Amino acid sequence: MKNILVVFTGGTIGSIATGGTINTSDSTSFELIRQFQQHDENHRQIHFDTIQPLQILSENLAPGAWKTLIAAIEAARPDQYDGIIITHGTDTLAYTACALSFYFNAARIPMLLVSSDYPLENPKANGLENFICAIEFILQKIETGFFVPYRNHQQITQLHQGTRLACSLQLSGDFFSVQGKSYMQFENRQFSLLNPPAQQTPPRPIPLKAYFSDRILMIKPYPGLDYARFNLDHVDAVLHDLYHSGTAYASPQWGENYSLIEFMKRCEKQGITVYLAPAIKSADAYQSTQALIEQGAKIIWNMSIEAAYVKLLLAYGNFDDKQEIMDFMVEDIAGEHL
């Protein structure tokens, strides 16, 4: 008998479409298990325990929900299970995957985050297939750690490391790992490794408290971004997203309000550290990036923006010393470094 804890949180996978509106529903949560039991022709001995600490659409999620979710999982005594499956919406899937991957970095069982691109009643939905992949991963004892199974349209189901899942492509329901490198694929009940981890020895466990700072400002770059519009009161750190080449606007050509360098000078005066991500570390960098580094920017190398953001929330929530924070950001704790 395998014991699996299923944690329902809402999202599309726990929703129903009525009157042109998709919303969470009490009647839908257990539909996933019912569909699986109908599908499982061998009627394998699986005992499901269920809890539902949240019932929200994932776009309404804030870091406080992660604290609620973590507390509920820990209260259920996770070590008594062969594996844990958490259902979740797709809009903030990558962020929650990072949050749980980092917090449960010492997990001794497999934990998987399962979602669906359509409500389960829709025949196009991939929720059941994603759930089946998660179940098989647990039953076959493939690996411990945190993962996200997901089947894109016209693609074999992929298994992603939690800290490497990127947000869905624009105007799409497809998900990919950063650099398009999924960890495994799942077909005909078989898992095959696609991209072995570069680090052969597992990272050392780091105990963390479920404290996610609410004083981190994340800024997305775009042409015409006016930094004068940002109020830096109650901000401890800024995470500035970068263009794909690891760059951001660093020139005074169109006015100081548009220059990240001038904005960094303003942050420095207020004791605010500016972090930049994502960027791949290499021998050469664009002049604009070099100028930002010379100005004092802390680049979070070789990590997705989602992972960098969530890790900073935990860093500033768990540590006070700036060197401790930087050491935590540099250390690989959940396979987040490419």
mmCIF file of C-alpha atoms in Angstrom:
data_model
loop_
_atom_site.group_PDB
_atom_site.id
_atom_site.type_symbol
_atom_site.label_atom_id
_atom_site.label_comp_id
_atom_site.label_asym_id
_atom_site.label_seq_id
_atom_site.Cartn_x
_atom_site.Cartn_y
_atom_site.Cartn_z
ATOM 1 C CA MET A 1 0.000 0.000 0.000
ATOM 2 C CA LYS A 2 1.360 3.402 -1.025
ATOM 3 C CA ASN A 3 0.292 6.420 1.001
ATOM 4 C CA ILE A 4 0.042 9.694 -0.900
ATOM 5 C CA LEU A 5 -1.005 13.073 0.454
ATOM 6 C CA VAL A 6 -2.914 15.245 -2.020
ATOM 7 C CA VAL A 7 -3.018 18.933 -1.127
ATOM 8 C CA PHE A 8 -5.757 20.870 -2.926
ATOM 9 C CA THR A 9 -5.312 24.631 -3.353
ATOM 10 C CA GLY A 10 -7.842 25.516 -6.073
ATOM 11 C CA GLY A 11 -6.675 26.816 -9.445
ATOM 12 C CA THR A 12 -8.044 25.725 -12.811
ATOM 13 C CA ILE A 13 -7.520 22.088 -11.840
ATOM 14 C CA GLY A 14 -9.964 22.651 -8.986
ATOM 15 C CA SER A 15 -12.401 24.810 -10.939
ATOM 16 C CA ILE A 16 -15.545 24.456 -13.001
ATOM 17 C CA ALA A 17 -16.804 26.545 -15.924
ATOM 18 C CA THR A 18 -20.367 27.826 -15.516
ATOM 19 C CA GLY A 19 -22.093 30.711 -17.262
ATOM 20 C CA GLY A 20 -18.934 31.770 -19.056
ATOM 21 C CA THR A 21 -16.913 32.047 -15.822
ATOM 22 C CA ILE A 22 -14.205 29.727 -14.491
ATOM 23 C CA ASN A 23 -13.939 29.650 -10.704
ATOM 24 C CA THR A 24 -12.945 27.270 -7.915
ATOM 25 C CA SER A 25 -15.591 24.866 -6.684
ATOM 26 C CA ASP A 26 -15.957 22.642 -3.613
ATOM 27 C CA SER A 27 -17.355 19.886 -5.824
ATOM 28 C CA THR A 28 -14.321 19.770 -8.119
ATOM 29 C CA SER A 29 -11.388 19.099 -5.779
ATOM 30 C CA PHE A 30 -11.909 15.339 -5.521
ATOM 31 C CA GLU A 31 -12.780 14.976 -9.222
ATOM 32 C CA LEU A 32 -9.075 14.535 -9.933
ATOM 33 C CA ILE A 33 -8.805 11.470 -7.685
ATOM 34 C CA ARG A 34 -12.062 10.081 -9.053
ATOM 35 C CA GLN A 35 -10.800 10.383 -12.629
ATOM 36 C CA PHE A 36 -7.516 8.731 -11.690
ATOM 37 C CA GLN A 37 -9.236 5.810 -10.000
ATOM 38 C CA GLN A 38 -11.372 5.288 -13.100
ATOM 39 C CA HIS A 39 -8.225 5.383 -15.253
ATOM 40 C CA ASP A 40 -6.178 3.036 -13.043
ATOM 41 C CA GLU A 41 -7.172 -0.272 -14.624
ATOM 42 C CA ASN A 42 -4.833 -2.280 -12.382
ATOM 43 C CA HIS A 43 -6.468 -0.857 -9.247
ATOM 44 C CA ARG A 44 -3.146 -0.553 -7.496
ATOM 45 C CA GLN A 45 -3.115 -0.245 -3.729
ATOM 46 C CA ILE A 46 -2.920 3.509 -3.208
ATOM 47 C CA HIS A 47 -4.307 5.277 -0.175
ATOM 48 C CA PHE A 48 -4.974 8.990 -0.632
ATOM 49 C CA ASP A 49 -5.156 11.411 2.272
ATOM 50 C CA THR A 50 -6.378 14.876 1.314
ATOM 51 C CA ILE A 51 -6.262 18.359 2.774
ATOM 52 C CA GLN A 52 -7.378 21.693 1.330
ATOM 53 C CA PRO A 53 -5.622 24.611 3.062
ATOM 54 C CA LEU A 54 -6.414 27.010 0.191
ATOM 55 C CA GLN A 55 -9.097 27.381 -2.445
ATOM 56 C CA ILE A 56 -8.059 30.216 -4.721
ATOM 57 C CA LEU A 57 -7.300 30.949 -8.339
ATOM 58 C CA SER A 58 -3.532 31.157 -8.498
ATOM 59 C CA GLU A 59 -3.515 34.679 -9.933
ATOM 60 C CA ASN A 60 -4.883 35.771 -6.537
ATOM 61 C CA LEU A 61 -1.938 34.218 -4.725
ATOM 62 C CA ALA A 62 0.448 36.246 -2.554
ATOM 63 C CA PRO A 63 3.488 34.989 -0.611
ATOM 64 C CA GLY A 64 1.316 34.728 2.499
ATOM 65 C CA ALA A 65 -0.440 31.803 0.799
ATOM 66 C CA TRP A 66 2.883 29.933 0.642
ATOM 67 C CA LYS A 67 3.193 30.238 4.417
ATOM 68 C CA THR A 68 -0.329 28.810 4.841
ATOM 69 C CA LEU A 69 0.415 25.992 2.411
ATOM 70 C CA ILE A 70 3.734 25.094 4.034
ATOM 71 C CA ALA A 71 2.180 25.058 7.513
ATOM 72 C CA ALA A 72 -0.588 22.724 6.321
ATOM 73 C CA ILE A 73 1.881 20.304 4.716
ATOM 74 C CA GLU A 74 4.094 20.230 7.799
ATOM 75 C CA ALA A 75 1.086 19.699 10.075
ATOM 76 C CA ALA A 76 0.194 16.616 7.988
ATOM 77 C CA ARG A 77 3.576 15.042 8.915
ATOM 78 C CA PRO A 78 4.953 14.580 5.385
ATOM 79 C CA ASP A 79 7.475 11.873 6.313
ATOM 80 C CA GLN A 80 4.665 9.375 6.862
ATOM 81 C CA TYR A 81 3.845 9.473 3.130
ATOM 82 C CA ASP A 82 5.499 7.938 0.110
ATOM 83 C CA GLY A 83 4.966 11.218 -1.724
ATOM 84 C CA ILE A 84 3.012 14.474 -1.753
ATOM 85 C CA ILE A 85 1.090 16.025 -4.648
ATOM 86 C CA ILE A 86 -0.025 19.658 -4.471
ATOM 87 C CA THR A 87 -2.611 20.866 -6.983
ATOM 88 C CA HIS A 88 -2.221 24.445 -8.191
ATOM 89 C CA GLY A 89 -3.268 26.936 -10.841
ATOM 90 C CA THR A 90 -1.005 27.749 -13.773
ATOM 91 C CA ASP A 91 -0.663 31.546 -13.530
ATOM 92 C CA THR A 92 1.757 31.527 -10.575
ATOM 93 C CA LEU A 93 2.835 27.902 -10.929
ATOM 94 C CA ALA A 94 6.540 28.677 -11.448
ATOM 95 C CA TYR A 95 6.715 30.938 -8.388
ATOM 96 C CA THR A 96 5.078 28.419 -6.050
ATOM 97 C CA ALA A 97 7.298 25.673 -7.484
ATOM 98 C CA CYS A 98 10.338 27.742 -6.487
ATOM 99 C CA ALA A 99 8.946 28.615 -3.052
ATOM 100 C CA LEU A 100 8.228 24.997 -2.132
ATOM 101 C CA SER A 101 11.452 23.719 -3.723
ATOM 102 C CA PHE A 102 13.550 26.099 -1.652
ATOM 103 C CA TYR A 103 11.661 25.593 1.587
ATOM 104 C CA PHE A 104 11.533 21.789 1.307
ATOM 105 C CA ASN A 105 15.119 21.591 0.026
ATOM 106 C CA ALA A 106 15.829 18.725 2.425
ATOM 107 C CA ALA A 107 12.724 16.685 1.527
ATOM 108 C CA ARG A 108 13.241 12.933 1.841
ATOM 109 C CA ILE A 109 10.218 12.097 -0.322
ATOM 110 C CA PRO A 110 9.097 13.185 -3.802
ATOM 111 C CA MET A 111 6.874 16.262 -3.856
ATOM 112 C CA LEU A 112 5.119 17.306 -7.054
ATOM 113 C CA LEU A 113 3.066 20.307 -8.112
ATOM 114 C CA VAL A 114 0.220 19.389 -10.480
ATOM 115 C CA SER A 115 -1.922 21.752 -12.535
ATOM 116 C CA SER A 116 -4.258 21.742 -15.533
ATOM 117 C CA ASP A 117 -4.601 24.009 -18.549
ATOM 118 C CA TYR A 118 -8.415 23.596 -18.581
ATOM 119 C CA PRO A 119 -10.981 22.560 -15.957
ATOM 120 C CA LEU A 120 -11.022 18.785 -15.567
ATOM 121 C CA GLU A 121 -14.470 18.492 -17.143
ATOM 122 C CA ASN A 122 -13.011 19.786 -20.423
ATOM 123 C CA PRO A 123 -11.795 16.908 -22.642
ATOM 124 C CA LYS A 124 -8.794 19.048 -23.686
ATOM 125 C CA ALA A 125 -7.548 19.320 -20.085
ATOM 126 C CA ASN A 126 -4.108 17.908 -19.281
ATOM 127 C CA GLY A 127 -4.684 17.789 -15.519
ATOM 128 C CA LEU A 128 -5.287 14.049 -15.296
ATOM 129 C CA GLU A 129 -2.184 13.260 -17.390
ATOM 130 C CA ASN A 130 -0.068 15.509 -15.181
ATOM 131 C CA PHE A 131 -1.514 13.806 -12.093
ATOM 132 C CA ILE A 132 -0.832 10.329 -13.510
ATOM 133 C CA CYS A 133 2.794 11.312 -14.118
ATOM 134 C CA ALA A 134 3.091 12.493 -10.515
ATOM 135 C CA ILE A 135 1.560 9.264 -9.189
ATOM 136 C CA GLU A 136 3.915 7.111 -11.274
ATOM 137 C CA PHE A 137 6.916 9.159 -10.142
ATOM 138 C CA ILE A 138 6.012 8.374 -6.539
ATOM 139 C CA LEU A 139 5.133 4.716 -7.118
ATOM 140 C CA GLN A 140 8.343 4.045 -9.030
ATOM 141 C CA LYS A 141 10.458 5.818 -6.384
ATOM 142 C CA ILE A 142 12.307 7.732 -9.083
ATOM 143 C CA GLU A 143 13.826 10.438 -6.912
ATOM 144 C CA THR A 144 13.279 12.656 -3.885
ATOM 145 C CA GLY A 145 12.910 16.407 -4.228
ATOM 146 C CA PHE A 146 10.439 18.818 -5.772
ATOM 147 C CA PHE A 147 9.193 18.508 -9.365
ATOM 148 C CA VAL A 148 6.482 19.695 -11.750
ATOM 149 C CA PRO A 149 5.008 17.328 -14.364
ATOM 150 C CA TYR A 150 3.327 19.068 -17.299
ATOM 151 C CA ARG A 151 2.189 18.079 -20.780
ATOM 152 C CA ASN A 152 2.232 20.804 -23.389
ATOM 153 C CA HIS A 153 0.031 20.528 -26.460
ATOM 154 C CA GLN A 154 1.369 18.046 -29.003
ATOM 155 C CA GLN A 155 4.220 17.061 -26.686
ATOM 156 C CA ILE A 156 5.155 14.174 -24.408
ATOM 157 C CA THR A 157 4.704 14.926 -20.696
ATOM 158 C CA GLN A 158 7.791 16.632 -19.290
ATOM 159 C CA LEU A 159 9.061 16.606 -15.719
ATOM 160 C CA HIS A 160 10.620 19.867 -14.556
ATOM 161 C CA GLN A 161 12.807 20.590 -11.563
ATOM 162 C CA GLY A 162 10.855 22.947 -9.332
ATOM 163 C CA THR A 163 13.442 25.738 -9.340
ATOM 164 C CA ARG A 164 13.890 25.624 -13.121
ATOM 165 C CA LEU A 165 10.301 25.929 -14.302
ATOM 166 C CA ALA A 166 9.679 29.232 -16.087
ATOM 167 C CA CYS A 167 6.340 30.998 -16.335
ATOM 168 C CA SER A 168 4.142 30.032 -19.266
ATOM 169 C CA LEU A 169 4.841 31.537 -22.660
ATOM 170 C CA GLN A 170 2.743 34.586 -23.498
ATOM 171 C CA LEU A 171 -0.710 33.835 -24.925
ATOM 172 C CA SER A 172 -0.032 30.160 -24.351
ATOM 173 C CA GLY A 173 -0.649 27.445 -21.782
ATOM 174 C CA ASP A 174 2.676 25.716 -22.454
ATOM 175 C CA PHE A 175 5.439 25.494 -19.852
ATOM 176 C CA PHE A 176 9.172 24.934 -20.238
ATOM 177 C CA SER A 177 12.216 24.696 -18.044
ATOM 178 C CA VAL A 178 14.681 27.566 -18.407
ATOM 179 C CA GLN A 179 16.778 27.164 -21.561
ATOM 180 C CA GLY A 180 14.198 24.598 -22.705
ATOM 181 C CA LYS A 181 15.952 21.859 -20.721
ATOM 182 C CA SER A 182 13.349 19.645 -19.078
ATOM 183 C CA TYR A 183 14.697 17.263 -16.454
ATOM 184 C CA MET A 184 12.858 14.121 -17.596
ATOM 185 C CA GLN A 185 10.115 13.012 -19.927
ATOM 186 C CA PHE A 186 7.332 10.531 -19.197
ATOM 187 C CA GLU A 187 5.856 8.186 -21.779
ATOM 188 C CA ASN A 188 4.188 4.760 -21.498
ATOM 189 C CA ARG A 189 4.745 4.791 -17.735
ATOM 190 C CA GLN A 190 8.485 5.162 -18.257
ATOM 191 C CA PHE A 191 10.708 8.058 -17.166
ATOM 192 C CA SER A 192 13.801 8.955 -19.158
ATOM 193 C CA LEU A 193 16.430 11.441 -18.045
ATOM 194 C CA LEU A 194 16.919 14.321 -20.482
ATOM 195 C CA ASN A 195 19.294 16.658 -18.663
ATOM 196 C CA PRO A 196 21.353 15.185 -15.808
ATOM 197 C CA PRO A 197 22.185 17.628 -13.020
ATOM 198 C CA ALA A 198 25.622 19.219 -13.362
ATOM 199 C CA GLN A 199 26.164 18.833 -9.630
ATOM 200 C CA GLN A 200 26.529 15.117 -8.876
ATOM 201 C CA THR A 201 26.492 15.469 -5.081
ATOM 202 C CA PRO A 202 23.193 16.821 -3.712
ATOM 203 C CA PRO A 203 23.261 20.304 -2.160
ATOM 204 C CA ARG A 204 23.580 20.433 1.614
ATOM 205 C CA PRO A 205 20.220 20.845 3.382
ATOM 206 C CA ILE A 206 19.520 24.367 4.617
ATOM 207 C CA PRO A 207 16.774 24.733 7.251
ATOM 208 C CA LEU A 208 14.588 27.754 6.567
ATOM 209 C CA LYS A 209 11.669 29.466 8.214
ATOM 210 C CA ALA A 210 8.621 30.168 6.054
ATOM 211 C CA TYR A 211 9.343 33.890 6.154
ATOM 212 C CA PHE A 212 8.951 35.612 2.800
ATOM 213 C CA SER A 213 9.941 39.281 2.877
ATOM 214 C CA ASP A 214 7.345 41.798 1.686
ATOM 215 C CA ARG A 215 10.023 44.447 1.118
ATOM 216 C CA ILE A 216 11.460 43.260 -2.219
ATOM 217 C CA LEU A 217 10.562 45.320 -5.295
ATOM 218 C CA MET A 218 10.778 43.522 -8.654
ATOM 219 C CA ILE A 219 11.016 45.677 -11.775
ATOM 220 C CA LYS A 220 10.507 44.481 -15.353
ATOM 221 C CA PRO A 221 12.410 46.337 -18.113
ATOM 222 C CA TYR A 222 10.744 47.854 -21.158
ATOM 223 C CA PRO A 223 11.547 50.779 -23.492
ATOM 224 C CA GLY A 224 10.545 54.009 -21.778
ATOM 225 C CA LEU A 225 10.634 52.683 -18.199
ATOM 226 C CA ASP A 226 10.642 55.803 -15.993
ATOM 227 C CA TYR A 227 12.366 55.054 -12.679
ATOM 228 C CA ALA A 228 11.156 58.319 -11.158
ATOM 229 C CA ARG A 229 7.744 56.685 -10.765
ATOM 230 C CA PHE A 230 9.001 54.216 -8.125
ATOM 231 C CA ASN A 231 8.514 54.953 -4.430
ATOM 232 C CA LEU A 232 11.301 53.259 -2.494
ATOM 233 C CA ASP A 233 9.774 53.621 0.959
ATOM 234 C CA HIS A 234 9.561 50.254 2.751
ATOM 235 C CA VAL A 235 11.906 48.613 0.214
ATOM 236 C CA ASP A 236 14.962 46.631 1.368
ATOM 237 C CA ALA A 237 16.100 45.391 -2.038
ATOM 238 C CA VAL A 238 15.271 45.698 -5.732
ATOM 239 C CA LEU A 239 15.345 42.787 -8.137
ATOM 240 C CA HIS A 240 15.613 44.129 -11.663
ATOM 241 C CA ASP A 241 14.715 41.768 -14.484
ATOM 242 C CA LEU A 242 16.956 41.847 -17.567
ATOM 243 C CA TYR A 243 16.501 41.440 -21.281
ATOM 244 C CA HIS A 244 17.443 38.034 -22.699
ATOM 245 C CA SER A 245 21.065 39.043 -23.256
ATOM 246 C CA GLY A 246 21.511 40.015 -19.593
ATOM 247 C CA THR A 247 21.172 43.735 -20.263
ATOM 248 C CA ALA A 248 19.102 46.735 -19.187
ATOM 249 C CA TYR A 249 18.985 50.431 -20.105
ATOM 250 C CA ALA A 250 22.206 51.980 -18.740
ATOM 251 C CA SER A 251 22.570 55.108 -20.893
ATOM 252 C CA PRO A 252 21.713 58.715 -19.952
ATOM 253 C CA GLN A 253 20.947 59.476 -23.619
ATOM 254 C CA TRP A 254 17.176 59.905 -23.224
ATOM 255 C CA GLY A 255 17.219 61.404 -19.741
ATOM 256 C CA GLU A 256 18.307 60.359 -16.247
ATOM 257 C CA ASN A 257 14.829 59.126 -15.300
ATOM 258 C CA TYR A 258 15.239 56.279 -17.802
ATOM 259 C CA SER A 259 18.717 55.206 -16.698
ATOM 260 C CA LEU A 260 19.053 52.202 -14.413
ATOM 261 C CA ILE A 261 22.461 53.514 -13.343
ATOM 262 C CA GLU A 262 20.900 56.746 -12.050
ATOM 263 C CA PHE A 263 18.190 54.711 -10.321
ATOM 264 C CA MET A 264 20.886 52.597 -8.652
ATOM 265 C CA LYS A 265 22.555 55.746 -7.331
ATOM 266 C CA ARG A 266 19.224 56.701 -5.772
ATOM 267 C CA CYS A 267 18.891 53.231 -4.240
ATOM 268 C CA GLU A 268 22.435 53.399 -2.859
ATOM 269 C CA LYS A 269 21.642 56.630 -1.036
ATOM 270 C CA GLN A 270 18.743 54.866 0.664
ATOM 271 C CA GLY A 271 20.764 51.768 1.537
ATOM 272 C CA ILE A 272 18.871 49.579 -0.940
ATOM 273 C CA THR A 273 20.732 46.790 -2.735
ATOM 274 C CA VAL A 274 19.938 46.268 -6.417
ATOM 275 C CA TYR A 275 20.063 42.714 -7.764
ATOM 276 C CA LEU A 276 19.957 41.829 -11.460
ATOM 277 C CA ALA A 277 18.715 38.587 -13.052
ATOM 278 C CA PRO A 278 18.621 36.523 -15.164
ATOM 279 C CA ALA A 279 22.104 36.449 -16.630
ATOM 280 C CA ILE A 280 24.472 33.693 -17.752
ATOM 281 C CA LYS A 281 27.995 34.123 -16.434
ATOM 282 C CA SER A 282 30.553 34.189 -19.243
ATOM 283 C CA ALA A 283 33.949 35.648 -20.107
ATOM 284 C CA ASP A 284 32.361 38.574 -21.971
ATOM 285 C CA ALA A 285 29.453 40.879 -21.147
ATOM 286 C CA TYR A 286 27.789 43.794 -22.878
ATOM 287 C CA GLN A 287 29.099 47.260 -22.041
ATOM 288 C CA SER A 288 25.773 48.176 -20.457
ATOM 289 C CA THR A 289 25.984 45.175 -18.115
ATOM 290 C CA GLN A 290 29.584 46.017 -17.174
ATOM 291 C CA ALA A 291 28.515 49.553 -16.343
ATOM 292 C CA LEU A 292 25.796 48.223 -14.016
ATOM 293 C CA ILE A 293 28.271 45.929 -12.267
ATOM 294 C CA GLU A 294 30.707 48.815 -11.814
ATOM 295 C CA GLN A 295 27.899 50.829 -10.262
ATOM 296 C CA GLY A 296 27.452 48.110 -7.628
ATOM 297 C CA ALA A 297 24.709 45.876 -8.975
ATOM 298 C CA LYS A 298 24.654 42.356 -7.554
ATOM 299 C CA ILE A 299 24.042 39.961 -10.430
ATOM 300 C CA ILE A 300 22.314 36.689 -9.595
ATOM 301 C CA TRP A 301 24.048 34.500 -12.124
ATOM 302 C CA ASN A 302 22.657 31.438 -13.890
ATOM 303 C CA MET A 303 19.211 31.448 -12.294
ATOM 304 C CA SER A 304 15.725 32.144 -13.613
ATOM 305 C CA ILE A 305 13.999 35.372 -12.642
ATOM 306 C CA GLU A 306 11.289 33.391 -10.840
ATOM 307 C CA ALA A 307 13.845 31.520 -8.745
ATOM 308 C CA ALA A 308 15.853 34.681 -8.072
ATOM 309 C CA TYR A 309 12.759 36.548 -6.876
ATOM 310 C CA VAL A 310 11.510 33.822 -4.535
ATOM 311 C CA LYS A 311 14.996 33.129 -3.191
ATOM 312 C CA LEU A 312 15.430 36.820 -2.388
ATOM 313 C CA LEU A 313 12.113 36.824 -0.507
ATOM 314 C CA LEU A 314 13.402 33.945 1.607
ATOM 315 C CA ALA A 315 16.865 35.458 1.981
ATOM 316 C CA TYR A 316 15.567 38.753 3.341
ATOM 317 C CA GLY A 317 12.956 36.917 5.406
ATOM 318 C CA ASN A 318 15.500 34.605 7.066
ATOM 319 C CA PHE A 319 18.722 36.617 7.306
ATOM 320 C CA ASP A 320 19.660 40.137 8.448
ATOM 321 C CA ASP A 321 23.334 40.326 7.544
ATOM 322 C CA LYS A 322 24.000 41.334 3.912
ATOM 323 C CA GLN A 323 26.878 38.876 3.574
ATOM 324 C CA GLU A 324 24.658 36.046 4.843
ATOM 325 C CA ILE A 325 22.063 37.063 2.281
ATOM 326 C CA MET A 326 24.596 37.044 -0.548
ATOM 327 C CA ASP A 327 26.079 33.723 0.585
ATOM 328 C CA PHE A 328 22.587 32.230 0.562
ATOM 329 C CA MET A 329 21.895 33.568 -2.932
ATOM 330 C CA VAL A 330 25.163 32.168 -4.286
ATOM 331 C CA GLU A 331 24.806 28.695 -2.768
ATOM 332 C CA ASP A 332 22.861 26.108 -4.772
ATOM 333 C CA ILE A 333 20.260 24.667 -2.415
ATOM 334 C CA ALA A 334 17.620 23.162 -4.704
ATOM 335 C CA GLY A 335 19.220 22.751 -8.123
ATOM 336 C CA GLU A 336 18.414 26.326 -9.096
ATOM 337 C CA HIS A 337 21.816 27.147 -10.633
ATOM 338 C CA LEU A 338 22.178 26.262 -14.317
#
